[in-house]
mmCIF file of C-alpha atoms in Angstrom:
data_model
loop_
_atom_site.group_PDB
_atom_site.id
_atom_site.type_symbol
_atom_site.label_atom_id
_atom_site.label_comp_id
_atom_site.label_asym_id
_atom_site.label_seq_id
_atom_site.Cartn_x
_atom_site.Cartn_y
_atom_site.Cartn_z
ATOM 1 C CA MET I 152 117.348 76.597 113.592
ATOM 2 C CA THR I 153 117.075 79.846 111.681
ATOM 3 C CA ARG I 154 113.608 80.437 110.227
ATOM 4 C CA VAL I 155 113.164 82.522 107.083
ATOM 5 C CA VAL I 156 109.940 83.496 105.339
ATOM 6 C CA VAL I 157 110.422 83.495 101.558
ATOM 7 C CA CYS I 158 107.851 85.446 99.571
ATOM 8 C CA HIS I 159 107.246 85.431 95.797
ATOM 9 C CA MET I 160 110.443 83.482 95.056
ATOM 10 C CA ASP I 161 109.238 80.733 92.782
ATOM 11 C CA HIS I 162 112.518 80.441 90.910
ATOM 12 C CA ALA I 163 113.991 77.122 91.981
ATOM 13 C CA ASP I 164 117.516 78.175 91.072
ATOM 14 C CA GLU I 165 117.354 81.234 93.337
ATOM 15 C CA ARG I 166 115.798 79.293 96.211
ATOM 16 C CA ALA I 167 118.612 76.766 95.832
ATOM 17 C CA MET I 168 121.069 79.604 96.565
ATOM 18 C CA LEU I 169 119.731 79.873 100.112
ATOM 19 C CA PRO I 170 121.620 77.946 102.806
ATOM 20 C CA GLY I 171 120.307 74.411 103.252
ATOM 21 C CA ASP I 172 120.183 74.570 107.051
ATOM 22 C CA LEU I 173 117.281 77.051 107.130
ATOM 23 C CA ASP I 174 113.695 76.416 108.119
ATOM 24 C CA LEU I 175 111.999 77.982 105.079
ATOM 25 C CA VAL I 176 108.372 79.116 105.169
ATOM 26 C CA SER I 177 107.012 79.941 101.713
ATOM 27 C CA CYS I 178 104.208 82.305 100.819
ATOM 28 C CA GLU I 179 102.845 83.903 97.682
ATOM 29 C CA ALA I 180 100.084 86.382 98.482
ATOM 30 C CA ASP I 181 100.807 89.706 100.179
ATOM 31 C CA ASP I 182 98.431 88.979 103.050
ATOM 32 C CA SER I 183 100.040 85.555 103.464
ATOM 33 C CA VAL I 184 103.466 87.049 104.201
ATOM 34 C CA LEU I 185 101.941 89.166 106.955
ATOM 35 C CA ASP I 186 100.239 86.096 108.408
ATOM 36 C CA GLN I 187 103.382 83.967 108.141
ATOM 37 C CA VAL I 188 105.564 86.564 109.897
ATOM 38 C CA ALA I 189 103.030 86.971 112.704
ATOM 39 C CA LEU I 190 102.596 83.207 113.058
ATOM 40 C CA HIS I 191 106.182 81.940 112.708
ATOM 41 C CA HIS I 192 108.278 84.845 114.063
ATOM 42 C CA PRO I 193 111.063 84.322 111.509
ATOM 43 C CA ASP I 194 114.621 85.587 111.823
ATOM 44 C CA ALA I 195 114.429 87.232 108.379
ATOM 45 C CA VAL I 196 112.222 87.682 105.315
ATOM 46 C CA VAL I 197 113.396 87.206 101.729
ATOM 47 C CA TYR I 198 110.979 89.151 99.531
ATOM 48 C CA GLU I 199 111.132 89.190 95.749
ATOM 49 C CA LEU I 200 109.779 92.380 94.241
ATOM 50 C CA ARG I 201 107.384 91.741 91.422
ATOM 51 C CA GLU I 202 107.795 93.782 88.290
ATOM 52 C CA GLY I 203 105.150 96.477 88.107
ATOM 53 C CA SER I 204 103.750 95.811 91.589
ATOM 54 C CA ALA I 205 102.997 99.006 93.454
ATOM 55 C CA ALA I 206 101.898 97.021 96.510
ATOM 56 C CA ASP I 207 105.344 95.631 97.399
ATOM 57 C CA LEU I 208 106.571 98.753 99.187
ATOM 58 C CA ALA I 209 103.314 98.964 101.153
ATOM 59 C CA VAL I 210 103.629 95.313 102.187
ATOM 60 C CA LEU I 211 107.210 95.895 103.357
ATOM 61 C CA LYS I 212 106.026 98.867 105.428
ATOM 62 C CA LEU I 213 103.318 96.734 107.047
ATOM 63 C CA LEU I 214 105.878 94.024 107.744
ATOM 64 C CA ARG I 215 108.140 96.567 109.384
ATOM 65 C CA ARG I 216 105.286 97.561 111.723
ATOM 66 C CA ILE I 217 104.822 94.008 112.981
ATOM 67 C CA ALA I 218 108.538 93.142 112.958
ATOM 68 C CA PRO I 219 110.456 96.367 113.664
ATOM 69 C CA HIS I 220 113.949 94.848 113.892
ATOM 70 C CA MET I 221 113.764 91.851 111.570
ATOM 71 C CA PRO I 222 116.039 92.078 108.520
ATOM 72 C CA PHE I 223 114.477 92.022 105.067
ATOM 73 C CA VAL I 224 116.385 90.749 102.042
ATOM 74 C CA VAL I 225 114.795 92.234 98.959
ATOM 75 C CA VAL I 226 115.411 90.748 95.511
ATOM 76 C CA GLY I 227 114.665 93.120 92.652
ATOM 77 C CA GLY I 228 115.837 94.776 89.490
ATOM 78 C CA GLU I 229 117.608 98.102 89.128
ATOM 79 C CA GLU I 230 114.370 99.738 87.995
ATOM 80 C CA SER I 231 112.709 98.774 91.249
ATOM 81 C CA HIS I 232 111.208 101.449 93.499
ATOM 82 C CA VAL I 233 112.846 99.857 96.558
ATOM 83 C CA TRP I 234 116.181 101.472 95.677
ATOM 84 C CA GLU I 235 114.657 104.702 96.995
ATOM 85 C CA THR I 236 113.463 103.018 100.181
ATOM 86 C CA PRO I 237 112.703 105.248 103.141
ATOM 87 C CA ALA I 238 114.866 104.877 106.242
ATOM 88 C CA ASP I 239 111.928 103.505 108.248
ATOM 89 C CA LEU I 240 112.228 100.171 106.398
ATOM 90 C CA ARG I 241 115.748 99.474 107.554
ATOM 91 C CA PRO I 242 117.354 97.031 108.173
ATOM 92 C CA LEU I 243 116.882 96.211 104.499
ATOM 93 C CA TYR I 244 119.372 94.314 102.337
ATOM 94 C CA TYR I 245 119.307 94.289 98.529
ATOM 95 C CA THR I 246 120.107 91.634 95.969
ATOM 96 C CA PRO I 247 119.653 92.907 92.418
ATOM 97 C CA ARG I 248 118.387 90.798 89.531
ATOM 98 C CA PRO I 249 119.804 88.736 88.041
ATOM 99 C CA VAL I 250 121.003 87.070 91.221
ATOM 100 C CA GLU I 251 124.604 85.941 90.946
ATOM 101 C CA LYS I 252 125.783 82.598 92.319
ATOM 102 C CA ASP I 253 126.134 82.751 96.129
ATOM 103 C CA GLU I 254 124.970 86.398 96.226
ATOM 104 C CA LEU I 255 121.573 85.653 97.764
ATOM 105 C CA ARG I 256 123.083 83.329 100.372
ATOM 106 C CA ASP I 257 125.795 85.864 101.238
ATOM 107 C CA THR I 258 123.281 88.715 101.512
ATOM 108 C CA LEU I 259 121.005 86.672 103.775
ATOM 109 C CA GLU I 260 123.899 85.551 105.981
ATOM 110 C CA ASN I 261 125.052 89.173 106.264
ATOM 111 C CA ALA I 262 121.530 90.273 107.212
ATOM 112 C CA LEU I 263 121.247 87.545 109.851
ATOM 113 C CA ALA I 264 124.674 88.382 111.277
ATOM 114 C CA GLN I 265 123.615 92.022 111.812
ATOM 115 C CA ARG I 266 120.666 91.109 114.069
#
C-alpha cells in the first residue's frame, strides 16, 4: 500500500480529494513531519503551505535532506514563496489554491508515477 504523509491539510474537502487506497499519516507541527517521514518512510509527502509562514521552505529543505528522492506535493497560493523553489528541492509538484476537483489526486498520482 502506498503511504503518504499529509502535513497541515486540515481541510476535509481537500483530504477527500486524495485517493482512498492510501495509507495516510497526518501531522501538524513542522518537527512532526520530519519525525513522521523518518519513522514511516512514506512514498510521498503532501504539504500545505501556510499563509505567512517563513518556515515552510526550511522544513521542505530539511525533508529533502532525509528523503532525497521522495516526491513532495505542495499545496499553496500563487503568492507563495515556493513558486521560486530552488532546484535542490525537486522532485516537487505544485497544486495551487483553491484546489480544483480531482487536481490534488491527479497531482499526487503523477508524483508517485515519476518515482
